[in-house]
């Protein structure tokens, strides 16, 4: 139900006079009324038009109201549609069972027009409030999810920040240690990045950082992780990857970045990276020790002239 359309009410009753009375009564209030006379037809109509409210007679020959209601609630697409049961005034058993099985209300025959209208208005308002609350809850959940994601992401480059990367790395290190699986870490550094900042300015430098980070992120597997370690340094976590495979990846990344052209307001800028690679060894008792060895390999790559890969 929305503010732009009249609420749709489905009336299910096999007695023509009751159906006519309720249809006239509710149509006069500008409701969009859809009458049906059988339980099976009611289920088809409910799944087709998705009414805002159902007025459901309990006693029908082909399928009673309880069975209609049971099938309605068993379908996730229609389970939230409110149902007001209809039955004879003196049938206490029907009234009790109607509430026990989950009906939102009960209208007794013969109908009292003012009572019918009051109950219909109440439950349409409640349904609308429930939908609004559900929509607000969904939006809140999306906002919380976005906030949680932002807390894990480096705002400049779009890859994991150092804190979240360490959280992932400790988890993968524990798994690799427990099950004796290979685990490799790569440290990447953009060569002579200070010169890019000094020559072109920090805004252009930031653009180069983003381009390198996102290029690397798109080259690794879903199971792998990339984080910004600090400044122009990035770190890769490669689960179930031994040193030879990691070196192959690192070399591919080195070549890819060397060929990368970053289009900026100051023209096309290119960059290269140095990469240090370290595979977990029994002596690596913590993820920090493994990262430190990768960092040492990175410095060895820099000493060898940069734009190269060194593994340990």
CSV table of C-alpha atoms in Angstrom, one decimal:
chain,number,residue,atom,x,y,z
A,1,UNK,CA,0.0,0.0,0.0
A,2,UNK,CA,1.3,3.4,-0.9
A,3,UNK,CA,0.1,7.0,-0.7
A,4,UNK,CA,-0.4,7.1,-4.4
A,5,UNK,CA,-2.9,4.1,-4.7
A,6,UNK,CA,-6.0,3.1,-2.9
A,7,UNK,CA,-5.5,0.2,-0.5
A,8,UNK,CA,-6.4,-3.1,-2.1
A,9,UNK,CA,-8.7,-5.3,-0.1
A,10,UNK,CA,-9.5,-8.9,-1.1
A,11,UNK,CA,-12.9,-10.2,0.2
A,12,UNK,CA,-13.3,-14.0,0.2
A,13,UNK,CA,-16.9,-15.2,0.9
A,14,UNK,CA,-19.0,-17.8,-0.9
A,15,UNK,CA,-22.3,-16.1,0.2
A,16,UNK,CA,-23.3,-13.5,-2.6
A,17,UNK,CA,-25.2,-11.2,-0.2
A,18,UNK,CA,-22.3,-11.0,2.2
A,19,UNK,CA,-19.9,-10.4,-0.7
A,20,UNK,CA,-22.1,-7.6,-2.1
A,21,UNK,CA,-22.6,-5.9,1.3
A,22,UNK,CA,-18.9,-5.8,2.1
A,23,UNK,CA,-17.9,-4.8,-1.4
A,24,UNK,CA,-20.3,-1.8,-1.4
A,25,UNK,CA,-19.4,-0.8,2.1
A,26,UNK,CA,-15.6,-0.7,1.4
A,27,UNK,CA,-15.8,0.6,-2.1
A,28,UNK,CA,-17.7,3.6,-0.7
A,29,UNK,CA,-14.6,4.4,1.3
A,30,UNK,CA,-12.5,4.5,-1.9
A,31,UNK,CA,-10.8,1.2,-1.2
A,32,UNK,CA,-9.9,-1.0,-4.2
A,33,UNK,CA,-12.1,-4.0,-3.5
A,34,UNK,CA,-11.5,-7.4,-5.1
A,35,UNK,CA,-14.3,-10.0,-4.4
A,36,UNK,CA,-13.8,-13.8,-4.8
A,37,UNK,CA,-16.1,-16.6,-3.8
A,38,UNK,CA,-13.8,-19.6,-3.4
A,39,UNK,CA,-10.7,-20.4,-1.4
A,40,UNK,CA,-8.7,-21.7,-4.4
A,41,UNK,CA,-9.5,-18.5,-6.3
A,42,UNK,CA,-8.5,-16.5,-3.2
A,43,UNK,CA,-5.0,-18.0,-3.2
A,44,UNK,CA,-4.6,-17.3,-6.9
A,45,UNK,CA,-5.8,-13.7,-6.4
A,46,UNK,CA,-3.6,-13.1,-3.4
A,47,UNK,CA,-0.4,-14.3,-5.2
A,48,UNK,CA,-1.4,-12.2,-8.2
A,49,UNK,CA,-2.5,-8.8,-6.8
A,50,UNK,CA,-0.8,-8.9,-3.4
A,51,UNK,CA,-3.6,-7.2,-1.5
A,52,UNK,CA,-3.0,-4.9,1.5
A,53,UNK,CA,-5.6,-6.8,3.5
A,54,UNK,CA,-7.7,-10.0,3.2
A,55,UNK,CA,-11.2,-10.4,4.6
A,56,UNK,CA,-11.5,-14.2,4.8
A,57,UNK,CA,-14.7,-16.2,5.4
A,58,UNK,CA,-14.0,-19.3,7.5
A,59,UNK,CA,-16.8,-21.6,6.2
A,60,UNK,CA,-16.5,-22.2,2.4
A,61,UNK,CA,-17.2,-25.5,0.6
A,62,UNK,CA,-14.1,-25.9,-1.6
A,63,UNK,CA,-11.5,-24.9,0.9
A,64,UNK,CA,-12.1,-23.4,4.3
A,65,UNK,CA,-10.5,-20.2,5.5
A,66,UNK,CA,-8.1,-21.9,7.7
A,67,UNK,CA,-6.5,-23.9,4.8
A,68,UNK,CA,-6.4,-20.7,2.7
A,69,UNK,CA,-4.7,-19.0,5.6
A,70,UNK,CA,-2.2,-21.9,6.1
A,71,UNK,CA,-1.1,-21.8,2.5
A,72,UNK,CA,-0.9,-18.0,2.5
A,73,UNK,CA,1.4,-18.0,5.5
A,74,UNK,CA,3.5,-20.9,4.1
A,75,UNK,CA,4.5,-18.7,1.2
A,76,UNK,CA,7.2,-16.2,2.0
A,77,UNK,CA,5.9,-13.8,-0.6
A,78,UNK,CA,2.4,-13.6,1.0
A,79,UNK,CA,3.1,-14.5,4.6
A,80,UNK,CA,3.0,-10.8,5.8
A,81,UNK,CA,-0.4,-10.0,4.3
A,82,UNK,CA,-2.8,-9.3,7.3
A,83,UNK,CA,-6.0,-11.4,7.4
A,84,UNK,CA,-9.3,-10.6,9.1
A,85,UNK,CA,-11.4,-13.8,9.6
A,86,UNK,CA,-15.2,-13.7,9.0
A,87,UNK,CA,-17.6,-16.1,10.7
A,88,UNK,CA,-21.0,-16.3,12.5
A,89,UNK,CA,-21.5,-14.2,15.6
A,90,UNK,CA,-22.1,-17.2,18.0
A,91,UNK,CA,-19.3,-19.4,16.8
A,92,UNK,CA,-16.8,-19.0,19.6
A,93,UNK,CA,-14.7,-21.9,18.5
A,94,UNK,CA,-14.1,-20.2,15.1
A,95,UNK,CA,-13.1,-17.0,16.8
A,96,UNK,CA,-10.6,-18.7,19.1
A,97,UNK,CA,-9.1,-20.7,16.4
A,98,UNK,CA,-8.8,-17.7,14.1
A,99,UNK,CA,-6.7,-15.9,16.7
A,100,UNK,CA,-4.7,-19.0,17.6
A,101,UNK,CA,-3.6,-19.5,14.0
A,102,UNK,CA,-2.5,-15.9,13.5
A,103,UNK,CA,-5.3,-13.9,12.1
A,104,UNK,CA,-5.0,-10.2,13.0
A,105,UNK,CA,-8.7,-9.8,13.8
A,106,UNK,CA,-12.2,-11.3,13.6
A,107,UNK,CA,-15.5,-9.9,12.1
A,108,UNK,CA,-18.8,-11.5,13.1
A,109,UNK,CA,-21.8,-12.0,10.9
A,110,UNK,CA,-24.2,-10.2,10.6
A,111,UNK,CA,-21.9,-7.3,9.8
A,112,UNK,CA,-22.0,-4.0,11.7
A,113,UNK,CA,-20.8,-1.5,9.1
A,114,UNK,CA,-19.1,0.9,11.5
A,115,UNK,CA,-17.3,-2.0,13.2
A,116,UNK,CA,-16.1,-3.4,9.8
A,117,UNK,CA,-14.8,0.0,8.7
A,118,UNK,CA,-13.1,0.6,12.0
A,119,UNK,CA,-11.3,-2.8,12.0
A,120,UNK,CA,-10.3,-2.4,8.3
A,121,UNK,CA,-8.9,1.1,8.9
A,122,UNK,CA,-7.0,-0.1,11.9
A,123,UNK,CA,-5.3,-3.0,10.2
A,124,UNK,CA,-4.5,-1.1,7.0
A,125,UNK,CA,-2.8,1.5,9.2
A,126,UNK,CA,-0.9,-1.2,11.1
A,127,UNK,CA,0.1,-2.9,7.9
A,128,UNK,CA,1.3,0.5,6.5
A,129,UNK,CA,3.3,1.2,9.7
A,130,UNK,CA,4.8,-2.3,9.6
A,131,UNK,CA,5.9,-1.8,6.0
A,132,UNK,CA,7.4,1.6,6.9
A,133,UNK,CA,9.2,0.1,9.8
A,134,UNK,CA,10.6,-2.8,7.7
A,135,UNK,CA,11.8,-0.3,5.1
A,136,UNK,CA,13.5,1.8,7.8
A,137,UNK,CA,15.1,-1.3,9.2
A,138,UNK,CA,16.4,-2.3,5.8
A,139,UNK,CA,17.8,1.1,5.2
A,140,UNK,CA,19.4,1.1,8.7
A,141,UNK,CA,20.9,-2.3,8.0
A,142,UNK,CA,22.3,-1.0,4.7
A,143,UNK,CA,23.8,2.0,6.4
A,144,UNK,CA,25.4,-0.2,9.1
A,145,UNK,CA,26.8,-2.5,6.4
A,146,UNK,CA,28.2,0.5,4.6
A,147,UNK,CA,29.7,1.9,7.8
A,148,UNK,CA,31.3,-1.4,8.7
A,149,UNK,CA,32.7,-1.7,5.2
A,150,UNK,CA,34.1,1.9,5.3
A,151,UNK,CA,35.7,1.0,8.7
A,152,UNK,CA,37.7,-1.7,6.9
A,153,UNK,CA,38.7,0.3,3.8
A,154,UNK,CA,41.5,2.8,3.2
A,155,UNK,CA,39.5,5.9,2.0
A,156,UNK,CA,42.1,7.0,-0.5
A,157,UNK,CA,42.9,3.7,-2.4
A,158,UNK,CA,39.8,1.6,-1.8
A,159,UNK,CA,41.7,-1.4,-0.6
A,160,UNK,CA,41.7,-2.7,3.0
A,161,UNK,CA,43.3,-0.5,5.6
A,162,UNK,CA,46.2,-1.7,7.7
A,163,UNK,CA,44.1,-2.6,10.7
A,164,UNK,CA,41.6,-4.8,8.9
A,165,UNK,CA,44.4,-6.4,6.8
A,166,UNK,CA,46.1,-7.5,10.0
A,167,UNK,CA,42.8,-9.0,11.2
A,168,UNK,CA,42.5,-11.0,8.0
A,169,UNK,CA,46.2,-11.9,8.1
A,170,UNK,CA,46.1,-13.2,11.6
A,171,UNK,CA,43.1,-15.4,10.8
A,172,UNK,CA,44.8,-16.9,7.7
A,173,UNK,CA,48.1,-17.3,9.5
A,174,UNK,CA,46.3,-19.3,12.2
A,175,UNK,CA,44.7,-21.6,9.6
A,176,UNK,CA,47.9,-22.1,7.6
A,177,UNK,CA,49.8,-22.9,10.8
A,178,UNK,CA,47.2,-25.3,12.1
A,179,UNK,CA,46.7,-27.2,8.9
A,180,UNK,CA,50.3,-26.8,7.5
A,181,UNK,CA,49.1,-25.0,4.4
A,182,UNK,CA,51.2,-22.6,2.4
A,183,UNK,CA,50.8,-18.9,3.0
A,184,UNK,CA,52.7,-16.1,1.3
A,185,UNK,CA,52.9,-12.3,1.9
A,186,UNK,CA,54.0,-9.8,-0.7
A,187,UNK,CA,55.1,-6.2,0.1
A,188,UNK,CA,54.8,-3.7,-2.8
A,189,UNK,CA,56.3,-0.3,-2.9
A,190,UNK,CA,55.9,2.3,-5.6
A,191,UNK,CA,59.4,3.3,-6.7
A,192,UNK,CA,60.5,6.9,-6.3
A,193,UNK,CA,57.0,8.0,-5.3
A,194,UNK,CA,58.2,11.1,-3.6
A,195,UNK,CA,59.5,12.4,-6.9
A,196,UNK,CA,55.9,12.0,-8.3
A,197,UNK,CA,54.5,14.0,-5.4
A,198,UNK,CA,57.3,16.7,-5.7
A,199,UNK,CA,56.9,17.0,-9.4
A,200,UNK,CA,53.2,16.8,-9.9
A,201,UNK,CA,51.7,17.5,-6.5
A,202,UNK,CA,49.9,15.3,-4.0
A,203,UNK,CA,46.6,15.2,-5.8
A,204,UNK,CA,48.3,13.6,-8.8
A,205,UNK,CA,50.2,11.4,-6.4
A,206,UNK,CA,47.0,10.2,-4.8
A,207,UNK,CA,45.6,9.4,-8.3
A,208,UNK,CA,48.7,7.3,-9.0
A,209,UNK,CA,48.2,5.5,-5.6
A,210,UNK,CA,44.6,4.7,-6.4
A,211,UNK,CA,45.5,3.5,-9.9
A,212,UNK,CA,48.2,1.1,-8.7
A,213,UNK,CA,46.1,-0.2,-5.8
A,214,UNK,CA,43.1,-0.9,-7.9
A,215,UNK,CA,45.1,-2.5,-10.7
A,216,UNK,CA,46.7,-4.9,-8.3
A,217,UNK,CA,43.4,-5.6,-6.6
A,218,UNK,CA,41.9,-6.6,-9.9
A,219,UNK,CA,44.9,-9.0,-10.7
A,220,UNK,CA,44.6,-11.1,-7.5
A,221,UNK,CA,42.2,-13.9,-6.7
A,222,UNK,CA,39.0,-13.5,-4.6
A,223,UNK,CA,40.7,-15.5,-1.8
A,224,UNK,CA,43.6,-13.1,-1.8
A,225,UNK,CA,43.7,-9.7,0.1
A,226,UNK,CA,45.4,-6.4,-0.5
A,227,UNK,CA,45.9,-3.7,2.1
A,228,UNK,CA,47.5,-0.3,2.2
A,229,UNK,CA,50.5,-0.8,4.6
A,230,UNK,CA,51.4,2.9,4.7
A,231,UNK,CA,52.3,5.7,2.4
A,232,UNK,CA,53.0,4.1,-1.0
A,233,UNK,CA,53.4,0.6,0.4
A,234,UNK,CA,50.9,-2.1,-0.2
A,235,UNK,CA,50.7,-5.7,1.2
A,236,UNK,CA,49.2,-8.8,-0.3
A,237,UNK,CA,48.0,-11.9,1.6
A,238,UNK,CA,48.0,-15.1,-0.5
A,239,UNK,CA,46.5,-18.1,1.2
A,240,UNK,CA,47.3,-21.6,-0.1
A,241,UNK,CA,50.1,-20.1,-2.2
A,242,UNK,CA,53.7,-21.3,-2.1
A,243,UNK,CA,56.7,-19.1,-2.9
A,244,UNK,CA,57.2,-20.1,-6.6
A,245,UNK,CA,53.5,-19.3,-7.3
A,246,UNK,CA,53.7,-16.0,-5.4
A,247,UNK,CA,56.8,-15.0,-7.3
A,248,UNK,CA,55.1,-15.6,-10.6
A,249,UNK,CA,52.2,-13.4,-9.5
A,250,UNK,CA,54.5,-10.7,-8.2
A,251,UNK,CA,56.4,-10.6,-11.5
A,252,UNK,CA,53.1,-10.4,-13.4
A,253,UNK,CA,52.1,-7.5,-11.2
A,254,UNK,CA,55.4,-5.8,-11.7
A,255,UNK,CA,55.1,-5.9,-15.4
A,256,UNK,CA,51.4,-4.9,-15.3
A,257,UNK,CA,52.2,-1.8,-13.2
A,258,UNK,CA,55.2,-0.9,-15.4
A,259,UNK,CA,52.9,-0.9,-18.4
A,260,UNK,CA,50.2,1.1,-16.6
A,261,UNK,CA,49.4,4.6,-17.9
A,262,UNK,CA,47.7,6.9,-15.4
A,263,UNK,CA,45.9,9.7,-17.2
A,264,UNK,CA,45.9,12.9,-15.2
A,265,UNK,CA,45.5,16.6,-15.7
A,266,UNK,CA,49.2,16.8,-15.9
A,267,UNK,CA,49.5,14.2,-18.6
A,268,UNK,CA,50.2,10.5,-18.6
A,269,UNK,CA,52.2,9.3,-15.6
A,270,UNK,CA,53.8,5.9,-15.3
A,271,UNK,CA,55.3,4.2,-12.3
A,272,UNK,CA,57.1,1.0,-11.3
A,273,UNK,CA,57.0,-1.2,-8.2
A,274,UNK,CA,59.4,-3.2,-6.1
A,275,UNK,CA,58.1,-6.4,-4.5
A,276,UNK,CA,59.3,-8.5,-1.6
A,277,UNK,CA,57.9,-12.0,-1.2
A,278,UNK,CA,58.0,-14.3,1.8
A,279,UNK,CA,56.4,-17.7,2.4
A,280,UNK,CA,55.5,-18.9,5.9
A,281,UNK,CA,58.1,-21.0,7.5
A,282,UNK,CA,58.0,-23.0,10.7
A,283,UNK,CA,60.2,-20.3,12.3
A,284,UNK,CA,57.5,-17.7,11.6
A,285,UNK,CA,55.6,-18.0,14.9
A,286,UNK,CA,53.5,-14.9,14.2
A,287,UNK,CA,52.1,-13.1,11.2
A,288,UNK,CA,54.3,-10.1,12.1
A,289,UNK,CA,57.4,-12.2,11.6
A,290,UNK,CA,56.3,-13.3,8.2
A,291,UNK,CA,55.4,-9.7,7.2
A,292,UNK,CA,58.8,-8.5,8.5
A,293,UNK,CA,60.6,-11.1,6.3
A,294,UNK,CA,58.6,-9.8,3.3
A,295,UNK,CA,59.5,-6.3,4.2
A,296,UNK,CA,63.2,-7.3,4.3
A,297,UNK,CA,62.8,-8.8,0.8
A,298,UNK,CA,61.3,-5.6,-0.4
A,299,UNK,CA,64.3,-3.6,0.8
A,300,UNK,CA,66.5,-6.1,-0.9
A,301,UNK,CA,64.6,-5.4,-4.1
A,302,UNK,CA,65.2,-1.7,-3.7
A,303,UNK,CA,68.9,-2.2,-3.1
A,304,UNK,CA,69.0,-4.2,-6.4
A,305,UNK,CA,67.8,-1.2,-8.3
A,306,UNK,CA,64.0,-1.2,-7.8
A,307,UNK,CA,61.4,-2.4,-10.4
A,308,UNK,CA,62.2,-6.0,-9.5
A,309,UNK,CA,61.0,-8.9,-7.3
A,310,UNK,CA,62.9,-10.6,-4.5
A,311,UNK,CA,61.7,-13.7,-2.7
A,312,UNK,CA,62.8,-15.3,0.6
